[in-house]
CSV table of C-alpha atoms in Angstrom, one decimal:
chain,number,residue,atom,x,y,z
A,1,UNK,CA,101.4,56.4,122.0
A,2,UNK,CA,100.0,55.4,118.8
A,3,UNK,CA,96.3,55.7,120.4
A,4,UNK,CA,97.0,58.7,121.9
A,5,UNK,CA,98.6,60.1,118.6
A,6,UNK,CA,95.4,58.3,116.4
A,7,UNK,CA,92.6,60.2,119.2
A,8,UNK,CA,94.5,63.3,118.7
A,9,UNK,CA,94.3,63.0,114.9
A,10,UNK,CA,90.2,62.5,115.0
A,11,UNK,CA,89.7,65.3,117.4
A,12,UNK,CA,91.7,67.6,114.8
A,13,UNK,CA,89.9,66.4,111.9
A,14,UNK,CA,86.6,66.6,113.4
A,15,UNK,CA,86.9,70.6,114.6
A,16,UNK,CA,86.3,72.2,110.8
A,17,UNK,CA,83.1,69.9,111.0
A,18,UNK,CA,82.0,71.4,114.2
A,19,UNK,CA,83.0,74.8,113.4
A,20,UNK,CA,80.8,74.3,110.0
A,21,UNK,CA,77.9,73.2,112.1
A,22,UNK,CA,77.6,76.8,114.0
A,23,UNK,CA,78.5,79.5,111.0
A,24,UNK,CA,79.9,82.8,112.4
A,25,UNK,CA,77.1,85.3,112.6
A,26,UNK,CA,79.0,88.6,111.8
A,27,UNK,CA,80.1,90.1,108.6
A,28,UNK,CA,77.5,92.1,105.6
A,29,UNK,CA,74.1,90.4,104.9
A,30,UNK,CA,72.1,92.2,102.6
A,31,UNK,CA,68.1,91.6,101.5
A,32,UNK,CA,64.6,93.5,102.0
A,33,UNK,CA,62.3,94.0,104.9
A,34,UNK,CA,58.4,94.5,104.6
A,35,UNK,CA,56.8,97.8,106.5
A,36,UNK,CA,53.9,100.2,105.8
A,37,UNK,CA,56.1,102.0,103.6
A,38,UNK,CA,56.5,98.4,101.3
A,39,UNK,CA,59.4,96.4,100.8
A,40,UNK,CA,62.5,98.2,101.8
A,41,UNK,CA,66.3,97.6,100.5
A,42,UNK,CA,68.2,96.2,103.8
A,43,UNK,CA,71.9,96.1,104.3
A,44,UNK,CA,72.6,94.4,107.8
A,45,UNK,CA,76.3,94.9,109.1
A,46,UNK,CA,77.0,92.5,112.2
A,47,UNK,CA,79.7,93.7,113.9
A,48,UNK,CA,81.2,92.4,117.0
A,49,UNK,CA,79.7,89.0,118.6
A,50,UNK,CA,80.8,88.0,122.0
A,51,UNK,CA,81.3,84.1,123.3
A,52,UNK,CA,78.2,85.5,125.7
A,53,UNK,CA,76.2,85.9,122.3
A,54,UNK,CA,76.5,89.2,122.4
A,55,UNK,CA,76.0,90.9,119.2
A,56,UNK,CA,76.1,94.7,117.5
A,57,UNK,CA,74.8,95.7,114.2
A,58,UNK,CA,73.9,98.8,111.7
A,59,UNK,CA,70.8,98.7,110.2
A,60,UNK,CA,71.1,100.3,106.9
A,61,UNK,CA,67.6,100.6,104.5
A,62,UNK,CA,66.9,102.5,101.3
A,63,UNK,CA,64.8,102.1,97.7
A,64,UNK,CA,64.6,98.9,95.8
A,65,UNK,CA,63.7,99.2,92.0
A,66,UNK,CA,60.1,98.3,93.2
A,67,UNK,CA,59.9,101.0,95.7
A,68,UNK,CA,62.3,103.4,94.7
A,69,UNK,CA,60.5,106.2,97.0
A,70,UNK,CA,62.0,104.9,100.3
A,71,UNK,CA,64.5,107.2,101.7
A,72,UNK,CA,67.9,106.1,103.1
A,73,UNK,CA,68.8,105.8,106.5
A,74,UNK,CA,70.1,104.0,109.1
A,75,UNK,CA,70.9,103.0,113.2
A,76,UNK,CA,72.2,101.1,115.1
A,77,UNK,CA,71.5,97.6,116.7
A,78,UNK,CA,71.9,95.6,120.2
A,79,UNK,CA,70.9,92.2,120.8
A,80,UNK,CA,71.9,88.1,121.3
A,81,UNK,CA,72.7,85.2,118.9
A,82,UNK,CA,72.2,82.4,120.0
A,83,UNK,CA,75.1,79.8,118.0
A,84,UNK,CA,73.6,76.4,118.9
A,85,UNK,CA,69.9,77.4,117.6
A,86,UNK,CA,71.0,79.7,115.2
A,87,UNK,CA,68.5,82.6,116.4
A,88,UNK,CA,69.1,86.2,116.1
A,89,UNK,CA,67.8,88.8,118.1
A,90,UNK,CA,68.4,92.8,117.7
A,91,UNK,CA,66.9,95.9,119.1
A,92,UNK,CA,66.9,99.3,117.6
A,93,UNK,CA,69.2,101.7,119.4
A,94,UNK,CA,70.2,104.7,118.1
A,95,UNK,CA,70.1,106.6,114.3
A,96,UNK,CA,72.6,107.0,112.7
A,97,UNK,CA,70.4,108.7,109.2
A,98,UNK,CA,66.7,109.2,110.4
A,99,UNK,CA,64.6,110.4,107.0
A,100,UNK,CA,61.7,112.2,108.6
A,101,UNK,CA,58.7,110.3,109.6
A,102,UNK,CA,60.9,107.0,110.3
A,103,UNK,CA,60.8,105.0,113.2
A,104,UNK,CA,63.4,102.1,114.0
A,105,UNK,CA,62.4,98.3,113.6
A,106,UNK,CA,63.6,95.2,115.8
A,107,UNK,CA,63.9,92.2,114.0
A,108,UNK,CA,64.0,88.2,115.3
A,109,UNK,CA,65.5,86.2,113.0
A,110,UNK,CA,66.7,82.5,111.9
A,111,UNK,CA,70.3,82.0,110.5
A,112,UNK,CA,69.8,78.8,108.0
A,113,UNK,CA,72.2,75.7,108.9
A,114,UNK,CA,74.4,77.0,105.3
A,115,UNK,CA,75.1,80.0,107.1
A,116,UNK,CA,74.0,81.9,103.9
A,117,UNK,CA,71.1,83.4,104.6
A,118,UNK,CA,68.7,84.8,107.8
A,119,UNK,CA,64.8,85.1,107.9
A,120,UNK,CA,62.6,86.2,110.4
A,121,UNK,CA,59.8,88.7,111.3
A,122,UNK,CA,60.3,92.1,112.2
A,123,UNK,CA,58.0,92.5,115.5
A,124,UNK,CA,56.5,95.8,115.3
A,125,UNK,CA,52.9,97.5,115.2
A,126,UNK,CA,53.8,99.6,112.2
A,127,UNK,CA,52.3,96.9,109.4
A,128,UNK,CA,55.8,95.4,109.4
A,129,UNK,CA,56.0,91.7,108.7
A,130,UNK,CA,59.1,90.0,107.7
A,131,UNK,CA,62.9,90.2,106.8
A,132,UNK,CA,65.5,88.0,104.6
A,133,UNK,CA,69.0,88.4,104.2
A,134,UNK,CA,71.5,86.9,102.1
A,135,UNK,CA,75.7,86.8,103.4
A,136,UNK,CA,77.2,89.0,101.3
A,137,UNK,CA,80.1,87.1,100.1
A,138,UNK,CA,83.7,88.7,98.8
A,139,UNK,CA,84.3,87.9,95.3
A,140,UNK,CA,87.8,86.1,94.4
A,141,UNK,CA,89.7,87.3,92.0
């Protein structure tokens, strides 16, 4: 009984550790992407994931200080996330806000082991070349 009650113990102070390991993928994440039209503003909103790795997201972009001509807009996103390697992967779908002469981005991406931020490329022909995003976290108070 006691070893039993002792194993029982371990295995219930070991799950935060493992849950810590593999950080939940959804919630706000907010950053910039590179395209032709120069560093962009992006607001990523992950949805729903799925045990399958399933995931859904809105793709939100706009001006930053040091491009402030980039329109807003924003779509919609399908893809996988993979917990165990920590790799994103979402394809465009369908706009939600398309500024003229806009065309939706795919992006492959890298959650770091803090769960705080994701990087990656964004794998298009249009002079695109990378992405960061930071969680956006709630403040307490």
């Amino acid at each position: 009984m006691i070893r039993t009650t002792f194993t029982t113990i371990a295995i219930m102070a070991l799950a935060p550790f493992a849950q810590a390991q593999t950080p939940p993928i959804t919630g706000e994440w907010t950053g910039r992407y590179v395209c032709a039209q120069g560093i962009t503003a992006l607001r990523l909103t992950i949805e729903k994931a799925s045990a399958a790795g399933a995931v859904t997201a809105i793709f939100n972009f706009g001006p930053l200080p040091e491009n402030p001509e980039v329109p807003k807009g924003a779509y919609r996103m399908q893809g996988t996330y993979d917990a165990a390697s920590r790799r994103l992967q979402l394809s465009a779908v369908k706009w939600i806000d398309q500024p003229f002469g806009y065309t939706m981005v795919d992006l492959e991406g890298h959650m770091t082991s803090s769960g705080q931020k994701i990087a990656g490329r964004v794998p298009d022909l249009l002079s695109c070349t990378d992405f960061e995003v930071w969680r956006r976290t709630q403040l307490l108070g």
